[in-house]
Coordinates of C-alpha atoms and ligand atoms in Angstrom, one line a residue:
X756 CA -39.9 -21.5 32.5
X757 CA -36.5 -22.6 33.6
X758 CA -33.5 -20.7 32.9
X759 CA -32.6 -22.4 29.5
X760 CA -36.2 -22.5 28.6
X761 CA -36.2 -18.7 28.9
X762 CA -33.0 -18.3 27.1
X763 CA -34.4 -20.3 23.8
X764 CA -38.0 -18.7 23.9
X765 CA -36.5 -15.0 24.5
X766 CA -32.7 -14.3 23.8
X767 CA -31.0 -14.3 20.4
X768 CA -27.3 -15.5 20.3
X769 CA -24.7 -15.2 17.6
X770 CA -26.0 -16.1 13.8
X771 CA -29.6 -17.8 15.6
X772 CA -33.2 -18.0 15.0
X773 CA -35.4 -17.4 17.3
X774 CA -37.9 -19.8 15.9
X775 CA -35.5 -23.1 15.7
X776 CA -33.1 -22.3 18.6
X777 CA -30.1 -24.1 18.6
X778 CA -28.2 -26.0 21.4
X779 CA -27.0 -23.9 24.2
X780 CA -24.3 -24.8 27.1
X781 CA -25.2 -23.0 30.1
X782 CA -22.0 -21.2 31.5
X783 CA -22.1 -20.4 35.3
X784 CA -18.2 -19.8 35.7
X785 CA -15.4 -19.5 33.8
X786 CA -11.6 -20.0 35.4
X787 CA -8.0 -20.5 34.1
X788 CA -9.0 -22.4 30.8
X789 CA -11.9 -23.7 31.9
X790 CA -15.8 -22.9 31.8
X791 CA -17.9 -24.3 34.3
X792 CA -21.7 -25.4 33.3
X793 CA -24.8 -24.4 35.5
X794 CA -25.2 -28.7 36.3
X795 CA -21.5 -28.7 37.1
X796 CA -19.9 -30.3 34.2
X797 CA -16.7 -28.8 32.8
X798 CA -15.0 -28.0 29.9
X799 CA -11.8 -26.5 28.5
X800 CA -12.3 -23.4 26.5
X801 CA -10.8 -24.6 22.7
X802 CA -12.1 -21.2 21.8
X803 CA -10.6 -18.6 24.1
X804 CA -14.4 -17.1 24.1
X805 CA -13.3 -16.5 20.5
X806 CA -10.0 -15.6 20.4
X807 CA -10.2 -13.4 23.5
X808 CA -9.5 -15.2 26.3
X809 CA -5.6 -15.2 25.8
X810 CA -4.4 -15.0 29.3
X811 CA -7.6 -17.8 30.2
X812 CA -10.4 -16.7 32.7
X813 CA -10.2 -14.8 36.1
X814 CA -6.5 -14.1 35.6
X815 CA -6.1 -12.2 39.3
X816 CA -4.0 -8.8 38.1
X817 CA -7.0 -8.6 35.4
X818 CA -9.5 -8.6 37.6
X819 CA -8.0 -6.3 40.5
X820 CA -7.4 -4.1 37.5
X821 CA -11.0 -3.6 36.7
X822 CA -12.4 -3.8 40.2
X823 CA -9.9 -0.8 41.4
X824 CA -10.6 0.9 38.6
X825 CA -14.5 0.1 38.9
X826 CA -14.7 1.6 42.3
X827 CA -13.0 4.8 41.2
X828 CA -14.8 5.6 38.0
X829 CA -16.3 3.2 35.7
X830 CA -17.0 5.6 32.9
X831 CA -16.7 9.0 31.8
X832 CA -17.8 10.3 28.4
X833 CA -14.2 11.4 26.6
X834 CA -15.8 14.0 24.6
X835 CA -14.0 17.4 26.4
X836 CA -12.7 14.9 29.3
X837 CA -9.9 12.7 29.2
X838 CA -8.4 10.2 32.1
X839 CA -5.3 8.1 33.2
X840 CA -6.6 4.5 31.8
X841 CA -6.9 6.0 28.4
X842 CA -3.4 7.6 28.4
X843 CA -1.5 4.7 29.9
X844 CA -3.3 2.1 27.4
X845 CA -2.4 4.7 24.8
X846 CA 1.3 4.5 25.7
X847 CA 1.0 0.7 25.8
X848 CA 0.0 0.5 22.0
X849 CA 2.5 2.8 21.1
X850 CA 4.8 0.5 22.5
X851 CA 4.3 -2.7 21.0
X852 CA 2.7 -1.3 17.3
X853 CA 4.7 -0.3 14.5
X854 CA 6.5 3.4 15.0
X855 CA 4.4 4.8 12.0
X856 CA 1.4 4.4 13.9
X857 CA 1.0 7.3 16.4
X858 CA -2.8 8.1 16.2
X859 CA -5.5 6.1 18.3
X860 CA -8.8 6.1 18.1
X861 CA -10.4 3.7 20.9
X862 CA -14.5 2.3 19.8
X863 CA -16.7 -0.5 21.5
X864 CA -16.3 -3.2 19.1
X865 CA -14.0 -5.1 16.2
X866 CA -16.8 -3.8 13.8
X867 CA -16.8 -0.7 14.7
X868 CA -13.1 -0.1 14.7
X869 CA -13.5 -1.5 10.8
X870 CA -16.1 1.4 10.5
X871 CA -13.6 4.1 11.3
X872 CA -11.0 2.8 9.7
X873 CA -13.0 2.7 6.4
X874 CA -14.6 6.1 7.6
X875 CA -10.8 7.9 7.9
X876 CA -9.8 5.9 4.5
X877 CA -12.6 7.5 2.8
X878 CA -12.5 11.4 5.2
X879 CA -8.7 11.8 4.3
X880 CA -9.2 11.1 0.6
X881 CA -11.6 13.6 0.6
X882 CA -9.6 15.8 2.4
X883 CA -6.8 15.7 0.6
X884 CA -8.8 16.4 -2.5
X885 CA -9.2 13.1 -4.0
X886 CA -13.5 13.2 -3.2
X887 CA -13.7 10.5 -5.8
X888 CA -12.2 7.8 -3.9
X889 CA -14.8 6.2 -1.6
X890 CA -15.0 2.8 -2.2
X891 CA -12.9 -0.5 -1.5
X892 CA -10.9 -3.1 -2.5
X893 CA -10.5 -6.4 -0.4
X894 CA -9.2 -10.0 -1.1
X895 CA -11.9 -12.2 -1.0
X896 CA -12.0 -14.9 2.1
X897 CA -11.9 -12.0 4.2
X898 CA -14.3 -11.3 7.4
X899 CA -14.2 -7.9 8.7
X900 CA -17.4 -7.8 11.0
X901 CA -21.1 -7.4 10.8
X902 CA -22.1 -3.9 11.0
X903 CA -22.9 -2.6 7.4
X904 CA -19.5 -1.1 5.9
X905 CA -17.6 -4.0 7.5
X906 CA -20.1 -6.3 5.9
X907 CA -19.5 -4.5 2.6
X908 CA -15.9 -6.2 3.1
X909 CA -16.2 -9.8 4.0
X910 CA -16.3 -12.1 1.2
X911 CA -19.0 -11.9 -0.8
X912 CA -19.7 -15.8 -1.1
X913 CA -19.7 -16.9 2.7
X914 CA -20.4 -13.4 3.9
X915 CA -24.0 -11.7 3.7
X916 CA -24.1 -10.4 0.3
X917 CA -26.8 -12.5 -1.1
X918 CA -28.9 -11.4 2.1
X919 CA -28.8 -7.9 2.1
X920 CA -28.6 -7.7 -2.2
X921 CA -28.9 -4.1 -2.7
X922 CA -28.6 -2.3 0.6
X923 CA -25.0 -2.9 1.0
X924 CA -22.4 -0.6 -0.5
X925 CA -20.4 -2.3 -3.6
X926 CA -16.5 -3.0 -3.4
X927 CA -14.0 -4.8 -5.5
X928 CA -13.3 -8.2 -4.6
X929 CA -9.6 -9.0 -5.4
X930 CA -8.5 -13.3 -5.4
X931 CA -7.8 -14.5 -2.1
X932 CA -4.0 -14.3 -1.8
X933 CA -3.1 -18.1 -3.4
X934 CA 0.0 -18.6 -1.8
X935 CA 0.0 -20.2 1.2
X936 CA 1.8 -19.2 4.0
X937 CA 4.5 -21.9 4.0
X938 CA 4.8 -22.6 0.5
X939 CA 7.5 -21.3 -1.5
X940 CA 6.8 -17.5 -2.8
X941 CA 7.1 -16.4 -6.4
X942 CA 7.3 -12.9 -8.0
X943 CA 5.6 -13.8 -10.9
X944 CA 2.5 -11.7 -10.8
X945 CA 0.2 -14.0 -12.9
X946 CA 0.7 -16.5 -9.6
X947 CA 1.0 -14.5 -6.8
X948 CA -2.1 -12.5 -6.4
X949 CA -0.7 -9.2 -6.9
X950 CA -1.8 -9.2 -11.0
X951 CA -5.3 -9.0 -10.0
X952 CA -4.7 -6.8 -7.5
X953 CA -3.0 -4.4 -9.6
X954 CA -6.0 -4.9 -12.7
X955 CA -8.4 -3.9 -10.3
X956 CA -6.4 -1.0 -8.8
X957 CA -5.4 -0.1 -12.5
X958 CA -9.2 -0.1 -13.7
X959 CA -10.9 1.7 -10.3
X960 CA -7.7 3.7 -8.5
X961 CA -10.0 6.8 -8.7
X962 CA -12.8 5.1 -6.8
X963 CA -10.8 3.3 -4.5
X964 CA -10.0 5.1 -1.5
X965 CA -8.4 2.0 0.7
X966 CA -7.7 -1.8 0.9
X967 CA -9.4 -3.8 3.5
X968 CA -7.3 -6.8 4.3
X969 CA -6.6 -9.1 7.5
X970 CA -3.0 -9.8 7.3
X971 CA -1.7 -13.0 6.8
X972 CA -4.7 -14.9 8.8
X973 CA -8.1 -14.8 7.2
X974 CA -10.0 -15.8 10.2
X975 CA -14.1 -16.4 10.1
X976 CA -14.2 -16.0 6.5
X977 CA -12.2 -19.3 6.1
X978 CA -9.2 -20.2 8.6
X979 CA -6.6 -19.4 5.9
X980 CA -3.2 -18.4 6.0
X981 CA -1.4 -17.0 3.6
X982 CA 2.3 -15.6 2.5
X983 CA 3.3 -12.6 4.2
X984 CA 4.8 -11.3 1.3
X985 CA 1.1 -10.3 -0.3
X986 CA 1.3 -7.5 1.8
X987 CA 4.3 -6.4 0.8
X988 CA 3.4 -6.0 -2.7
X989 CA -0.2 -4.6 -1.7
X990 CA 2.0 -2.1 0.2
X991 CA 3.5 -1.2 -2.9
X992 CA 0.7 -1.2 -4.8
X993 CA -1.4 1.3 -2.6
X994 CA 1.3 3.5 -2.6
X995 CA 0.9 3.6 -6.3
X996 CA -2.5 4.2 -7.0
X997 CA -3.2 6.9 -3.6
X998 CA -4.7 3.3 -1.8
X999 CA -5.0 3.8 2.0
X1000 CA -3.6 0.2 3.1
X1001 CA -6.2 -0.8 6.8
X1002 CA -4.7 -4.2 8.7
X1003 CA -7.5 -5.9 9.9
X1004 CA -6.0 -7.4 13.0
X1005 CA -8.6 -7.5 14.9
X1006 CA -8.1 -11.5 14.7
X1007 CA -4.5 -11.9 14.8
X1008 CA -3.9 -9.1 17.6
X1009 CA -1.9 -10.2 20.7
X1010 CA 0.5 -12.8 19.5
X1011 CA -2.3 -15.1 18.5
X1012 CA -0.1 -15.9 15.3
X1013 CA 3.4 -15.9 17.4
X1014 CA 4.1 -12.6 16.7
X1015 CA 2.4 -9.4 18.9
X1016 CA 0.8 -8.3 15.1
X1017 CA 0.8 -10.4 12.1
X1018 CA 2.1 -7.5 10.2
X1019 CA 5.3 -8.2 12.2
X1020 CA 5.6 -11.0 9.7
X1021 CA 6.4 -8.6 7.1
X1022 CA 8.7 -5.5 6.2
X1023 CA 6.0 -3.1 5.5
X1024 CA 3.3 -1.2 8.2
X1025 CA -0.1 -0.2 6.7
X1026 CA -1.8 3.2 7.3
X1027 CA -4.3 1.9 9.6
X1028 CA -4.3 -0.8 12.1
X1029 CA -7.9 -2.1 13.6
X1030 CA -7.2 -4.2 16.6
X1031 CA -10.2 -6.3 19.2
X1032 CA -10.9 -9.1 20.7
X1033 CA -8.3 -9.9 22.5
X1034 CA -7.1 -6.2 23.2
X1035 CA -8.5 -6.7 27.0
X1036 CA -7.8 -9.7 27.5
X1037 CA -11.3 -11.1 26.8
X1038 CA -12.3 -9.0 29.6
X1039 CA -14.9 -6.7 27.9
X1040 CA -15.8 -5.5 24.4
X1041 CA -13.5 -3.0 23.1
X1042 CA -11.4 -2.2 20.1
X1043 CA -8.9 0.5 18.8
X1044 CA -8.1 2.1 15.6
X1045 CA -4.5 3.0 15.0
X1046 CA -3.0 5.5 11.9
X1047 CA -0.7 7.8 11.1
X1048 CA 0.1 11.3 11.3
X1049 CA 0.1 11.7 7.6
X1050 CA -3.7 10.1 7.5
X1051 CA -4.7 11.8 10.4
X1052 CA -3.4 15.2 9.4
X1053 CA -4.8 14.7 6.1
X1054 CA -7.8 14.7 7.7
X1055 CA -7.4 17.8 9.6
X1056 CA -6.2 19.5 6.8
X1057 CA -9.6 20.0 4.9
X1058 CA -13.2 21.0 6.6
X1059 CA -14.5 20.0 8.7
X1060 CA -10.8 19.8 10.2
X1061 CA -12.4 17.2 12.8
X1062 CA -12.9 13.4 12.4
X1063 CA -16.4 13.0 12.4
X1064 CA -17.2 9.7 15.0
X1065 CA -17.4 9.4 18.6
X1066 CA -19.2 6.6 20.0
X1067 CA -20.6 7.4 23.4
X1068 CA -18.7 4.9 25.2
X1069 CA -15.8 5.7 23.8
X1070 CA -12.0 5.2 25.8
X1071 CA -14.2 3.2 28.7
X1072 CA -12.1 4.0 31.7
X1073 CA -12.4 0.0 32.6
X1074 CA -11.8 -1.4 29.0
X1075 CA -9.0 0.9 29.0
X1076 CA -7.6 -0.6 32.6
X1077 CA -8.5 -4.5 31.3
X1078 CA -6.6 -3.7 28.5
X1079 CA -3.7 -2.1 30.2
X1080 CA -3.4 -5.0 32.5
X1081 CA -3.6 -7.6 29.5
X1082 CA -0.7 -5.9 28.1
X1083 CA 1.4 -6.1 31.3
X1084 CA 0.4 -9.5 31.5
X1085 CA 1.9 -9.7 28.3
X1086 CA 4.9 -8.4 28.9
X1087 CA 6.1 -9.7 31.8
X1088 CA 4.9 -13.6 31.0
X1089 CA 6.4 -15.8 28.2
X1090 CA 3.6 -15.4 25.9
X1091 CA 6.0 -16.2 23.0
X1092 CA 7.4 -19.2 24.5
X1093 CA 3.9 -20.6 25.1
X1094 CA 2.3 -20.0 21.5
X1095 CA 5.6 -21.5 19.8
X1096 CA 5.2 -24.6 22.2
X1097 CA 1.4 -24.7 21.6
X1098 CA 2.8 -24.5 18.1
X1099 CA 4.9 -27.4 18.0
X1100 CA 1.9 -29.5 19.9
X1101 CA -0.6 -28.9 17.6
X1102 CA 1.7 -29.8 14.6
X1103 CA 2.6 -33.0 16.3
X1104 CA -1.3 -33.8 17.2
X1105 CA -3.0 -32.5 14.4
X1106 CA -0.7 -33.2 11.4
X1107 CA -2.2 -37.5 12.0
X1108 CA -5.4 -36.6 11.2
X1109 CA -5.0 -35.2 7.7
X1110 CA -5.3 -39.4 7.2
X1111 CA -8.8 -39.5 7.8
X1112 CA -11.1 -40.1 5.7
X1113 CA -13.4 -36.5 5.1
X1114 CA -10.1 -34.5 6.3
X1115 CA -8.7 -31.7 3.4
X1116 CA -6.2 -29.7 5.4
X1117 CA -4.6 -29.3 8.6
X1118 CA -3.1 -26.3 9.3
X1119 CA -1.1 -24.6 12.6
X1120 CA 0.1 -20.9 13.2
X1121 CA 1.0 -19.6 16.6
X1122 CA -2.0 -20.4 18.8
X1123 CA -4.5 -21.6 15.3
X1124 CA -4.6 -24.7 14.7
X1125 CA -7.2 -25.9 12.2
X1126 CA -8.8 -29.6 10.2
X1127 CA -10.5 -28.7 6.9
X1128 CA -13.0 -30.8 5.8
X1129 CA -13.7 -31.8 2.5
X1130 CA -17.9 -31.1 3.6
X1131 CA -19.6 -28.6 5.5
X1132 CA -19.6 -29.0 9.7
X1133 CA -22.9 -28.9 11.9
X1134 CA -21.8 -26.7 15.0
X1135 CA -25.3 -28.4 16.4
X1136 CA -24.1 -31.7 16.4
X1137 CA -20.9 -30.6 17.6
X1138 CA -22.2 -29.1 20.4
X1139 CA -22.9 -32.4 22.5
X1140 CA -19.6 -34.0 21.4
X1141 CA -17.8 -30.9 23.5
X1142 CA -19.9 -31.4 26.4
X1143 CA -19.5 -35.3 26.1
X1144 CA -15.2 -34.6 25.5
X1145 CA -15.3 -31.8 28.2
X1146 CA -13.6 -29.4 25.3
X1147 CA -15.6 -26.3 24.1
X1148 CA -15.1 -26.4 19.9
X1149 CA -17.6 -24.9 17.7
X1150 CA -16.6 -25.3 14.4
X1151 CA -17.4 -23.3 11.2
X1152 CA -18.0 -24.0 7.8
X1153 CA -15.8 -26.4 6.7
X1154 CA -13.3 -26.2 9.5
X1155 CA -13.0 -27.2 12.9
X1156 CA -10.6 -25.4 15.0
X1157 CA -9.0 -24.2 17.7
X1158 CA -7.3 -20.9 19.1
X1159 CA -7.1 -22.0 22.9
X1160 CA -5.7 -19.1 25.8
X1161 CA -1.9 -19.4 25.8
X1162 CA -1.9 -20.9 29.4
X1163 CA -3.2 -23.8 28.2
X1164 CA -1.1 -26.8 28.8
X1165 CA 0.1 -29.6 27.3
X1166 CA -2.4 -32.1 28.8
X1167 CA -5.1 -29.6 28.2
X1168 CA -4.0 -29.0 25.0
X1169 CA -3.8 -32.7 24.6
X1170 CA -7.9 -33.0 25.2
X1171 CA -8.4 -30.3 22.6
X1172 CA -7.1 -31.9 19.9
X1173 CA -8.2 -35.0 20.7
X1174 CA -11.7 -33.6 20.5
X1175 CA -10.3 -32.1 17.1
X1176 CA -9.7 -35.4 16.1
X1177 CA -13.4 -37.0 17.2
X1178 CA -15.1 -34.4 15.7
X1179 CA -13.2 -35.0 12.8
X1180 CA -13.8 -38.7 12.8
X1181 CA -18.4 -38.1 13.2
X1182 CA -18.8 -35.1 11.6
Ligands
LIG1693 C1 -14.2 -10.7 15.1 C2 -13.7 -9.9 14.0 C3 -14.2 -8.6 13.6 C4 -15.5 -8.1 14.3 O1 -15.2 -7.8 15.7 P1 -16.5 -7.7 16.7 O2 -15.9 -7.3 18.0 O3 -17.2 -9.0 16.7 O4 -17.4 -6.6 16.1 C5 -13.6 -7.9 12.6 N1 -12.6 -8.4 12.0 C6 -12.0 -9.6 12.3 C7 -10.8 -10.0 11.5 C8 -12.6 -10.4 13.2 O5 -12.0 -11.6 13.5

């Protein structure tokens, strides 16, 4: 069997059968923003291996990072032991999250940090003696991963509730927040969103220990973007009903929406923060759940006094040191300057194609820049268009889109959304 041969008969890749494999590019190397195939041909990565990739591929200080930390220890297990990397990531976060936020908990994966986010939502209710509240409210639109209580979460149309009928846990699904972000706000509850909110918090508040919600960006569950100023009346709202508030920005983390967190985009700070992808950098997989002291002494007020998960790979001694050195990175470059021009570009190259025929929406923030179509996109036949355009795109749904690394440039940039603009124009 040849290599790719091998690949379709024996390995299963994201959302794939097995049985009907679909198109695969093989990958060999992957520098600055572009990936290299096995036969040589090249593309720029539209993606940023899905929103990772911020700072682009073999980005030198990232890589000494890992290898010196590599040859000194790669992992320890951080139940009774604790190391540097950890603490100095640690100090990092603190930096460049909102002050509430004092409490870390570092997992393997965006899912996972959803899991303990929903898991300390639903401990601290109980510890503070509300053992009623243990399920969740969520807008719908939402995606918030794919192991099961994340699943619970993402909307129930597009997401896997029709699969898994019956075996997942049951939430309240709120309206996907209806203003758009860039369209004029209104306090009238009956338009906003926050009516419905507040009837379903009304109804089930004694049920309901927390809201699930990626701010401002809904991501896989529908490239949306929406009015900042939700949040600030689901703030208020949570604080109403005894609702722990969890930021999904798992997404959005990292100036991918031309701020470091979408949430600084509004006034308020939720009680938990989940943060991934591109936490090292698109290094490795790793994630972080951030909370208060008030949630996290809630929870160590009441038995069992300890928060009950510890994955066994948790604070990775070189996830912690990619993710360290992505946040230097960070720091000392002009991220901001780059999304806002990336920004500007994408406006000016993408706003055209809303007159094709096929085309609903365009849509740019930060570093996202997205065509709606008015029918559902093949990612199969889109896969030898990329290879053909020398751009990696795989659209979803209805939308094809882009979150390229932030060192893209103009005339790379330029290719991407000319490819944009092909597959618009076939698909
Ligand atoms: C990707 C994503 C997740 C899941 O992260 P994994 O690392 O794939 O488990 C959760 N929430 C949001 C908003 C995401 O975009």
């Amino acid at each position: 069997m040849t290599p790719k041969e091998f690949d379709a008969h024996h390995l299963w890749h994201p959302y794939s059968s097995v049985s009907d494999p679909a198109p695969m590019h093989r990958v060999a190397r992957a520098d600055g923003v572009t990936l290299t195939l096995a036969d040589g041909a090249q593309m720029i990565d539209g993606m940023a291996s899905w929103w990772s990739a911020i700072h682009g591929y073999g980005q030198p200080s990232m890589v000494k990072a890992v290898q010196d930390q590599a040859a000194k220890m790669s992992h320890v297990m951080f139940g009774g032991l604790t190391h540097d990397p950890a603490i100095e990531l640690g100090r990092r976060l603190l930096d460049i999250t909102p002050a509430p936020l004092q409490r870390i908990f570092y997992v393997d994966s965006g899912s996972v940090a959803v899991e303990v986010a929903m898991k300390m939502a639903a401990q601290y209710q109980q510890a503070v003696g509300r053992a009623g509240k243990h399920q969740f409210v969520t807008p719908r639109g939402g995606y918030h991963g794919d192991t099961w209580k994340a699943m619970s979460v993402c909307d129930p149309v597009t997401g896997m509730h029709h699969i898994f009928k019956g075996a997942l846990s049951i939430q309240h699904f709120a309206p996907r927040p209806p203003i758009a972000m860039g369209q004029d706000w209104t306090d009238d509850d009956a338009q906003n969103g926050l009516g419905a909110l507040r009837a379903i918090l009304a109804e089930n508040h004694a049920t309901i220990a927390g809201m699930v919600i990626e701010p401002v960006v809904q991501g896989a569950g529908g490239m949306y973007f929406y009015h900042p100023r939700y949040l600030d009346g689901a703030r208020a709202l949570c604080d109403e009903f005894d609702v722990v508030l969890i930021f999904d920005e798992i997404a959005t983390g990292f100036g991918r929406t031309g701020k470091m967190f979408a949430t600084d985009h509004c006034e308020i700070t939720p009680d938990i923060l989940c943060m991934g992808k591109a936490i090292t950098g698109g290094m490795m997989s790793f994630a972080a759940t951030m909370t208060t002291d008030k949630i996290a002494n809630g929870i160590g007020s009441a038995e069992p006094g300890v928060f009950m998960h510890g994955p066994t790979f948790m604070g990775n001694p070189l996830a912690c040191a990619a993710a360290a050195a992505s946040l230097d990175l960070l720091g000392t470059t002009p991220w901001r300057a780059r999304v806002g021009a990336i920004e500007t570009q994408m406006r000016a190259e993408l706003e055209p194609l809303r007159a094709l025929d096929g085309v609903a929406d365009v849509r740019v923030l930060g570093a996202i820049g997205v065509v709606e179509m008015d029918h559902f996109v093949s990612s199969a036949q889109a896969h030898p268009i990329s290879k053909q355009l020398g751009v990696w795109l795989r659209p979803f749904g209805h939308n094809i889109y882009c979150m390229p690394p932030y060192v893209t440039s103009g005339d790379e940039l330029s290719k991407i959304t000319h490819a944009m603009g092909e597959m618009a124009r076939v698909l």
